[in-house]
Tab-separated table of C-alpha atoms in Angstrom:
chain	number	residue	atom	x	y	z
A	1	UNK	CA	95.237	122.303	120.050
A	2	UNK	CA	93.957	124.584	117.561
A	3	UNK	CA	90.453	122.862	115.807
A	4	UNK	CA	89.635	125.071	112.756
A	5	UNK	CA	87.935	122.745	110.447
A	6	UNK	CA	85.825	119.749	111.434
A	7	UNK	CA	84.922	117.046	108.271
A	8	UNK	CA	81.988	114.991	109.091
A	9	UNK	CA	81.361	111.398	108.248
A	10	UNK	CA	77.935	109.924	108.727
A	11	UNK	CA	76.209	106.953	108.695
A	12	UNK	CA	73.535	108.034	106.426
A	13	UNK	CA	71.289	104.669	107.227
A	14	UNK	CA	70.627	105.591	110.970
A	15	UNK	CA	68.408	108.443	112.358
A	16	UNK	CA	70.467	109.086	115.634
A	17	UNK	CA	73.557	109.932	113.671
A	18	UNK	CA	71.766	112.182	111.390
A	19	UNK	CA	70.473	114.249	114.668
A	20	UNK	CA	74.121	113.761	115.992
A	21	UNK	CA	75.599	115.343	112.997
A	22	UNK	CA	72.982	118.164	113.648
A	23	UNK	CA	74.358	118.531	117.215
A	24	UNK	CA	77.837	118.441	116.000
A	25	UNK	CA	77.142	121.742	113.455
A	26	UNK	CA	75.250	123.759	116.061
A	27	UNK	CA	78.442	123.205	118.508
A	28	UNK	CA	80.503	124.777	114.984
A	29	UNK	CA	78.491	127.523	114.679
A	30	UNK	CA	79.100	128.652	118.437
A	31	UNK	CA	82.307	128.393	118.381
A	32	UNK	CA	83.098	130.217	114.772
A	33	UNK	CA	84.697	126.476	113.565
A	34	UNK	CA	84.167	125.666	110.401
A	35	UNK	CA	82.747	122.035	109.766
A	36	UNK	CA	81.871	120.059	106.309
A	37	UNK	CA	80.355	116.829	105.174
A	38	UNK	CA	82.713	114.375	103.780
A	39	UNK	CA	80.827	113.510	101.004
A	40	UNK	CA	81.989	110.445	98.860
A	41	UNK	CA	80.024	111.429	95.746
A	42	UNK	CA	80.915	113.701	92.932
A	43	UNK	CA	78.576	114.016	89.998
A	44	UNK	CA	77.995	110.259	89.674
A	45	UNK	CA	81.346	109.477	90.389
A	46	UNK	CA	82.952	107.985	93.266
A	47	UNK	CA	85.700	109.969	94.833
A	48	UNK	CA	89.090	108.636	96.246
A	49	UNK	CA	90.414	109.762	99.740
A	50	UNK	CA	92.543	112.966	98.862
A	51	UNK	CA	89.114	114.078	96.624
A	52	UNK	CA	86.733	113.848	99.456
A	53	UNK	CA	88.863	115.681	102.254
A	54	UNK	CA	90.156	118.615	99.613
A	55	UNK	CA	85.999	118.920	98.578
A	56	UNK	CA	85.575	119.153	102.773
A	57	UNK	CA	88.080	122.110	103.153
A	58	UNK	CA	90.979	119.970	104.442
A	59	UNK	CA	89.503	119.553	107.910
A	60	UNK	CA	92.268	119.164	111.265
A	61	UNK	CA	89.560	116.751	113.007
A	62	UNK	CA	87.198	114.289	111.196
A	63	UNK	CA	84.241	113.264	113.902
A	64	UNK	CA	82.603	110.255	112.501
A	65	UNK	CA	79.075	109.214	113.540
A	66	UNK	CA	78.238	105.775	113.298
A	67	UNK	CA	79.870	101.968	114.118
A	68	UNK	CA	83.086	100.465	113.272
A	69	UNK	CA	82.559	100.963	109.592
A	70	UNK	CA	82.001	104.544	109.441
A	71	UNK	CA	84.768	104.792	111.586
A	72	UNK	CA	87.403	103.046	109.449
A	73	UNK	CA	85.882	105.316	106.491
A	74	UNK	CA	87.004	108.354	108.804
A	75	UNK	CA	90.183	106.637	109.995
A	76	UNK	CA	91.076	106.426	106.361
A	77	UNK	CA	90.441	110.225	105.480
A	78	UNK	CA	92.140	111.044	108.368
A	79	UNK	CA	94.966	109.206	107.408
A	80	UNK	CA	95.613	110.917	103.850
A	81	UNK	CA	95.295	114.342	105.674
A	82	UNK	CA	97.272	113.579	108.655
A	83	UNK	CA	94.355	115.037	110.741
A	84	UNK	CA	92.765	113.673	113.990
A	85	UNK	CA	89.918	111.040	114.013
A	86	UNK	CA	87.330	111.260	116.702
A	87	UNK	CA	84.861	108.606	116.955
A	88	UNK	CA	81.121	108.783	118.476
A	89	UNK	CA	80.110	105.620	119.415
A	90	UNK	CA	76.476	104.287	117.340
A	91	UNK	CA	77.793	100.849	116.622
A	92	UNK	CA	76.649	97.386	118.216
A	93	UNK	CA	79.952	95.535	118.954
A	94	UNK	CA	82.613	97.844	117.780
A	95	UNK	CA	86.269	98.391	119.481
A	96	UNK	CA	87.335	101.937	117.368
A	97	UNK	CA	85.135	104.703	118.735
A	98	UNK	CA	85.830	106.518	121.756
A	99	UNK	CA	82.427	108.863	122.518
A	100	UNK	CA	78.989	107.821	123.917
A	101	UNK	CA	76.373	110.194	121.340
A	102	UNK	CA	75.023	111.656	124.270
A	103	UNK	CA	77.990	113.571	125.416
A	104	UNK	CA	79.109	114.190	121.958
A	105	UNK	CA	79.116	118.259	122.989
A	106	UNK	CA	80.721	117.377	126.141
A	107	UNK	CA	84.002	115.936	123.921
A	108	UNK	CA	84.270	118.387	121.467
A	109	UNK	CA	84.570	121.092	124.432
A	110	UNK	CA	86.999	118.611	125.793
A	111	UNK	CA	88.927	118.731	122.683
A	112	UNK	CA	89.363	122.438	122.366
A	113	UNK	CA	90.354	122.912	125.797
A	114	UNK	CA	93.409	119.843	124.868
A	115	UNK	CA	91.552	117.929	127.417
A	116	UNK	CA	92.545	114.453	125.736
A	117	UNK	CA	95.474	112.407	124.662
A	118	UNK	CA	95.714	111.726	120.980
A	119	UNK	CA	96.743	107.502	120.566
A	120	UNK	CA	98.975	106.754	117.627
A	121	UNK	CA	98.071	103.447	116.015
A	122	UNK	CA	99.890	101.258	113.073
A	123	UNK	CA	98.153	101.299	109.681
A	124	UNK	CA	99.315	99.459	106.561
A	125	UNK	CA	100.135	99.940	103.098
A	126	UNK	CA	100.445	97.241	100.084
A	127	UNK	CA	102.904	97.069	97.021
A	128	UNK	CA	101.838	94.909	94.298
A	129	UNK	CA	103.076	93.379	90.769
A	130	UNK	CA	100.937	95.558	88.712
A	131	UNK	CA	98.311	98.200	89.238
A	132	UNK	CA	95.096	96.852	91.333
A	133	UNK	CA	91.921	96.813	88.858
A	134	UNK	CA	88.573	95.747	89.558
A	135	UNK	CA	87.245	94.368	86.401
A	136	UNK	CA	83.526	95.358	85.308
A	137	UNK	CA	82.172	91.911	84.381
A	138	UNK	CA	82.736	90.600	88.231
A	139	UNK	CA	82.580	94.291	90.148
A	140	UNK	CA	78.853	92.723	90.833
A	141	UNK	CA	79.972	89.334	91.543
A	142	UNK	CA	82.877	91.141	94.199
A	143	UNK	CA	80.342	93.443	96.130
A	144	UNK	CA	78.658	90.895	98.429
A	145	UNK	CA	76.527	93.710	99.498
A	146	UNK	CA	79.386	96.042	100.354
A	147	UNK	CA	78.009	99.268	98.995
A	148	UNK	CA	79.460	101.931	97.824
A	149	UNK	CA	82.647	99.904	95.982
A	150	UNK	CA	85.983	102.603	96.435
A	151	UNK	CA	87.798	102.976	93.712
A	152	UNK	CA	91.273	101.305	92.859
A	153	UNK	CA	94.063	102.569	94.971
A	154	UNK	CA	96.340	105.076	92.956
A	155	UNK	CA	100.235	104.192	92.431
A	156	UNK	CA	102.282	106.744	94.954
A	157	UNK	CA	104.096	108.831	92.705
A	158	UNK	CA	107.302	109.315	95.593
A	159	UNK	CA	107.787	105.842	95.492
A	160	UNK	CA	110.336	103.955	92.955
A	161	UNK	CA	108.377	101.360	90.697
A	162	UNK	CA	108.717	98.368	88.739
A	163	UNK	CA	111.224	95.175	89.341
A	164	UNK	CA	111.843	93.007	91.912
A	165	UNK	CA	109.846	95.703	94.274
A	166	UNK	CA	106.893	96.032	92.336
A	167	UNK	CA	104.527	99.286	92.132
A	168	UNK	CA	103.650	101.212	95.826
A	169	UNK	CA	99.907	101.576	96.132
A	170	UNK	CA	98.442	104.888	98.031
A	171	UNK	CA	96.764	103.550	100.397
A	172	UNK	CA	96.584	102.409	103.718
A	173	UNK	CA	94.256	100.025	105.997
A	174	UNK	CA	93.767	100.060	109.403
A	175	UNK	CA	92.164	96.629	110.125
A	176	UNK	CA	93.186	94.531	107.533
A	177	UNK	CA	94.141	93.613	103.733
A	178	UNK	CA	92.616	90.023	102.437
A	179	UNK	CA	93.350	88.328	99.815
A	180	UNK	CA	90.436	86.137	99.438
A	181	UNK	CA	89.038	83.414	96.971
A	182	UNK	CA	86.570	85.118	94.148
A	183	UNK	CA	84.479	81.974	93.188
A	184	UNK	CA	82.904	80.281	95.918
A	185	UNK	CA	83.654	76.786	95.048
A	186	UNK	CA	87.163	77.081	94.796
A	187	UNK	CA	89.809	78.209	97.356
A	188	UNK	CA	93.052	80.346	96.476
A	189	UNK	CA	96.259	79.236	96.400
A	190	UNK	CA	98.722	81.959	97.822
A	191	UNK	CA	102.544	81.073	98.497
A	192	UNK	CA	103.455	83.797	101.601
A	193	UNK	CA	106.608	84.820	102.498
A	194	UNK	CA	107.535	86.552	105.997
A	195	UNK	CA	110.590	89.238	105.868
A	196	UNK	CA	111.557	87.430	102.228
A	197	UNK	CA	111.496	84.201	103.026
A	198	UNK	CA	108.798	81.508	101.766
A	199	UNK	CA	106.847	81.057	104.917
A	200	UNK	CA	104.246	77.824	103.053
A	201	UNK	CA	102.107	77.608	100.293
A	202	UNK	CA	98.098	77.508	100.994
A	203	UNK	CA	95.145	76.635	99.731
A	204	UNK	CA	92.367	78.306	101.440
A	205	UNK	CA	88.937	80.865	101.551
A	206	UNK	CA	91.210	83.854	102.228
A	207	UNK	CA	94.465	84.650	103.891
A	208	UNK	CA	94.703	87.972	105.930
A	209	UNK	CA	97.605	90.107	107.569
A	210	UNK	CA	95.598	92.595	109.643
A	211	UNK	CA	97.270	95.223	112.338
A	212	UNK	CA	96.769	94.687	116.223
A	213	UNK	CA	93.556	97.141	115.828
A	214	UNK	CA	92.777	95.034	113.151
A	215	UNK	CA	93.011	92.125	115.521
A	216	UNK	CA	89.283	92.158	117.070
A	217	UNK	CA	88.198	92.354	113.467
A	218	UNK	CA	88.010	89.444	110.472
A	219	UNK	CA	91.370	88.069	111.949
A	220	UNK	CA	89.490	87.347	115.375
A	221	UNK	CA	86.539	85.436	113.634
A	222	UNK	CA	89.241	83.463	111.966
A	223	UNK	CA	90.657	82.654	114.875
A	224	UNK	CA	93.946	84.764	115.037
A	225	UNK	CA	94.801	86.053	118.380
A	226	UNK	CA	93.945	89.511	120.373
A	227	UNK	CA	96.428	91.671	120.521
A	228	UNK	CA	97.067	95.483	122.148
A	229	UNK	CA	96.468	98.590	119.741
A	230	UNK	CA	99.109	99.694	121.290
A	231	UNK	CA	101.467	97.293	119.833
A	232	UNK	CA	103.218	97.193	116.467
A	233	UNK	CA	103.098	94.169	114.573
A	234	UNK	CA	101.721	92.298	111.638
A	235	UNK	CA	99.343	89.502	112.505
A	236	UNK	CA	99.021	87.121	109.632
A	237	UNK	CA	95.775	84.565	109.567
A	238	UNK	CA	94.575	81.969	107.294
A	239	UNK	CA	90.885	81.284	106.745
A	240	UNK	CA	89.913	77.927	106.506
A	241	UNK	CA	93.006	76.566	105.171
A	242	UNK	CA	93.240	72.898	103.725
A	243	UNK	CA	96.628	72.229	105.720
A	244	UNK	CA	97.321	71.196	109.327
A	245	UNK	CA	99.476	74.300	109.928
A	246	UNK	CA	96.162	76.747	110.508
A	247	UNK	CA	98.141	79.489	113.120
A	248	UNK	CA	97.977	82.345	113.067
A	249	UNK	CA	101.712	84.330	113.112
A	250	UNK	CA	102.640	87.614	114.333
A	251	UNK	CA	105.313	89.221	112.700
A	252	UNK	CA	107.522	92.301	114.057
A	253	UNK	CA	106.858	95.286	111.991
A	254	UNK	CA	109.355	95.802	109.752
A	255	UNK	CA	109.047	92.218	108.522
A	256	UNK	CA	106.695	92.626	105.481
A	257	UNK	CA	104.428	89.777	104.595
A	258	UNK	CA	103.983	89.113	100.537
A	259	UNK	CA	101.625	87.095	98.963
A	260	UNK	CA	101.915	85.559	95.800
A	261	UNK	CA	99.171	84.051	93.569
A	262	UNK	CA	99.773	80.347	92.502
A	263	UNK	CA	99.793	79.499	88.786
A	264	UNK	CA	97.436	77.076	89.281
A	265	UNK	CA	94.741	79.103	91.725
A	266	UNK	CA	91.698	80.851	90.713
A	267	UNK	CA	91.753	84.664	90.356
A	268	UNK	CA	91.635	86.362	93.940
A	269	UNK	CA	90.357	89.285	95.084
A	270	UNK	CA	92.335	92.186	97.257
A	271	UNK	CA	90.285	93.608	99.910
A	272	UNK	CA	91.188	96.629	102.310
A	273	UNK	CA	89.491	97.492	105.511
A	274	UNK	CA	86.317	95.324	103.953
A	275	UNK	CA	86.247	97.198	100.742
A	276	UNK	CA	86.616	95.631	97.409
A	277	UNK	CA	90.083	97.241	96.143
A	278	UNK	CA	91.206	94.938	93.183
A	279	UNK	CA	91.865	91.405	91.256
A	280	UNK	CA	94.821	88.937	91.295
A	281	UNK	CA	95.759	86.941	88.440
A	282	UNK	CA	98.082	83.562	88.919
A	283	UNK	CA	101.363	85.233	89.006
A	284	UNK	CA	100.437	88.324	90.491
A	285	UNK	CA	101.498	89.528	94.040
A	286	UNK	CA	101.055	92.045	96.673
A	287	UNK	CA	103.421	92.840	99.381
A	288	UNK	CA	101.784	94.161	102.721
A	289	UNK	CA	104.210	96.309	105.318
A	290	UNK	CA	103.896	99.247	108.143
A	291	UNK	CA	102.693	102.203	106.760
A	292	UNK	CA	104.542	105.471	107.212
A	293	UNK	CA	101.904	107.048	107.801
A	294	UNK	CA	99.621	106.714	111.676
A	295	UNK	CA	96.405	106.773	112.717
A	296	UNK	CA	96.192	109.643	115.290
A	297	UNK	CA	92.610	108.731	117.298
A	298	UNK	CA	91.657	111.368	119.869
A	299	UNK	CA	91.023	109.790	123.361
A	300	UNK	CA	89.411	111.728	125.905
A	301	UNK	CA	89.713	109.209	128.714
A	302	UNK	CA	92.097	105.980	130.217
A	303	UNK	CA	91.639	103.757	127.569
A	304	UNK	CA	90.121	100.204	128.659
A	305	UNK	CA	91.079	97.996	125.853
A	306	UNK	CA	90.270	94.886	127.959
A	307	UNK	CA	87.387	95.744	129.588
A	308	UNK	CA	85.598	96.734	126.105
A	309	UNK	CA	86.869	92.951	125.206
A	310	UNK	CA	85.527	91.293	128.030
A	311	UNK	CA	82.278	93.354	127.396
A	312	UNK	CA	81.875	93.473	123.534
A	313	UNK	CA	83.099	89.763	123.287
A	314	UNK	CA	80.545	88.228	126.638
A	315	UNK	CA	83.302	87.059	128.287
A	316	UNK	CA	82.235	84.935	131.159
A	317	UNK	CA	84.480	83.396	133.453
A	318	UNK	CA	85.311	79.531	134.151
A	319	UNK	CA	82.856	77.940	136.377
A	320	UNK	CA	85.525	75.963	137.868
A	321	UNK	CA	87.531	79.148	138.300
A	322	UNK	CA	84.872	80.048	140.350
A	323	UNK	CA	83.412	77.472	142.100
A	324	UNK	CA	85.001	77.180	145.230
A	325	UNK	CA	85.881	80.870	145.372
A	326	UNK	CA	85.365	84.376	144.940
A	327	UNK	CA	85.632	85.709	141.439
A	328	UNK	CA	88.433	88.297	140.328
A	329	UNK	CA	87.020	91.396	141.554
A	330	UNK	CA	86.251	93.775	138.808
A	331	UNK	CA	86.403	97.968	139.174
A	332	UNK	CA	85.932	100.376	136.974
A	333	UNK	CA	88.833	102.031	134.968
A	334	UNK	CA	88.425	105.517	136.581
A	335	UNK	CA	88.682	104.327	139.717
A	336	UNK	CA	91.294	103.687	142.012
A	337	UNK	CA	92.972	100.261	141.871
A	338	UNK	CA	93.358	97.340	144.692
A	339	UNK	CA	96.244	98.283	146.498
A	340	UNK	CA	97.541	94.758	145.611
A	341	UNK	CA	97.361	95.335	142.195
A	342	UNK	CA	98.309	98.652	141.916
A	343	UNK	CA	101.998	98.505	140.627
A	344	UNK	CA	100.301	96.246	137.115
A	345	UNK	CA	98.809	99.770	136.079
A	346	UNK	CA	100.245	101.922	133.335
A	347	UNK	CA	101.342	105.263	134.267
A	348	UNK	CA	98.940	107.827	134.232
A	349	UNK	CA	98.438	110.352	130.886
A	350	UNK	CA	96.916	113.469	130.868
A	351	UNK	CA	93.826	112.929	128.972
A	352	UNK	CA	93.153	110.369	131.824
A	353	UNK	CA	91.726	113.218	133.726
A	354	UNK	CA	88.677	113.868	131.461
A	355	UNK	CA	85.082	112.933	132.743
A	356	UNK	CA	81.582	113.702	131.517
A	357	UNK	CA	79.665	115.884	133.229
């Protein structure tokens, strides 16, 4: 797999990914590939997706350097230039990235020799009643600390507009899109429909429909369920909800979820991947589906999905699943499986074969 460009997304707040970044330039300059910083600032001005990765050169792999957050920065970039998304791990409790800093050399060899597998995940994109604006007199109210705000998602130009099916935004998430209440003593009141039809009307701090990566994320604190990134499916959650129906439901992908302000609610805000994105008006309405577009996340190793939950999330097992007997026995994922339990095991890939040296 040819790597000609690398774009580079930093966490600019942490020392170890600045001297990561520096590693990551020195391995460019040995091996003649060309490598950029993704920067999201423009004289003053804050650039949208397709700005920052035409400013970086249009790069085939994006390495980001930092948590979760800077990932899903990266994993957006990625996703307007259909390039690869490779992320080194300097987060706390994160599920996205893939590479411990210290071998960060180690995986870009790996990469260039096309020792890894490259894991397609679900993303979504929104349609909505009119164009998303964030307007100035709350943008300070809206930012909760979430610095730098992105700008409002442009209308895609390929897509029919107006009517019953409302105006296509260009953009995608791949955790989540909230609608959420904007004062904080008063909930929103959202009537949501599943595949068209009026699922119930709520009242509540915010309603989410996040994808299965998006699962571990703001869904999971609400309480929604875990499910695989390898799956395809919408998982809708409601966040403190004044109703006795409080589930969570999981719908198959190509049932859209819609979500329609109530005349008599309080504006509500539109949030995507954690990022400010636009107000709702009573009336209004945005319509959240599959995207056609996919996340395409290098992995350079067997993915253990359920061992990072059992470690990120302290999992500890039930003392009186325990107490008269020996726990489940746990091994590593590299290593060969109980002979008992072999036949449970997914089929080998070939990036399963990479180690660090």
């Amino acid at each position: 797999m040819t790597v000609r460009r690398i774009g580079l997304v930093v966490h600019g707040g942490r020392g170890e990914a600045t001297v990561a970044a520096r590693t990551v330039r020195e391995w460019c300059d040995v091996h003649g590939v060309g490598c950029a910083d993704i920067d999201v600032w423009h004289d003053g001005e804050r650039r949208s997706s397709r700005e920052e990765v035409e400013a970086a050169g249009d790069p085939d792999l994006i390495v980001t350097l930092g948590g979760d957050g800077t990932f899903l920065r990266g994993a957006r970039l990625a996703a307007v230039n259909d390039a690869m998304v490779l992320g080194v791990d300097l987060g706390r409790v994160g599920f996205l990235t893939e590479v411990p800093v210290t071998v960060v050399r180690a995986a870009l060899d790996a990469v260039v020799a096309e020792r890894l597998t490259v894991e397609s995940r679900m993303m979504l994109t929104l349609r909505a009643s009119r164009r998303l604006e964030v307007p100035a007199d709350i943008e300070e109210l809206m930012s909760y600390g979430r610095r730098p705000l992105l700008p409002p998602p442009r209308v895609r130009a390929d897509c029919q507009a107006g009517g019953d099916w409302g105006i296509a935004m260009n953009v995608t998430a791949l955790n989540d899109v909230v609608v959420e209440k904007l004062a904080r003593d008063r909930q929103v009141s959202v009537g949501v429909y599943l595949a068209g039809r009026l699922l119930a009307s709520y009242s509540a701090d915010a309603l989410l429909v996040a994808t299965p990566t998006g699962s571990t994320a703001y869904s999971f604190a609400a309480g929604g369920p875990v499910v695989s990134p390898r799956a395809d499916a919408l998982v809708f959650t409601p966040v403190a909800p004044h109703m006795a129906f409080n589930r969570s439901v999981v719908a198959a992908p190509d049932e859209p979820i819609g979500m329609r302000v109530l005349e008599r609610s309080g504006q509500a805000a539109v949030s995507i991947d954690g990022q400010l994105r636009g107000v709702l008006d009573p009336g209004d309405w945005i319509g959240v589906y599959a995207s056609p577009r996919r996340l395409r996340a290098v992995r350079l190793g067997p993915t253990d999905f359920y061992g990072r939950l059992r470690d990120r999330m302290n999992l500890t097992d039930a003392p009186a699943a325990v107490a008269d007997g020996t726990p489940a026995p746990l091994w590593p994922v590299t290593s060969p499986r109980p002979a008992d339990l072999d036949h449970l095991a997914l089929p080998a890939r070939p990036g399963d074969a990479w180690q660090v040296p």
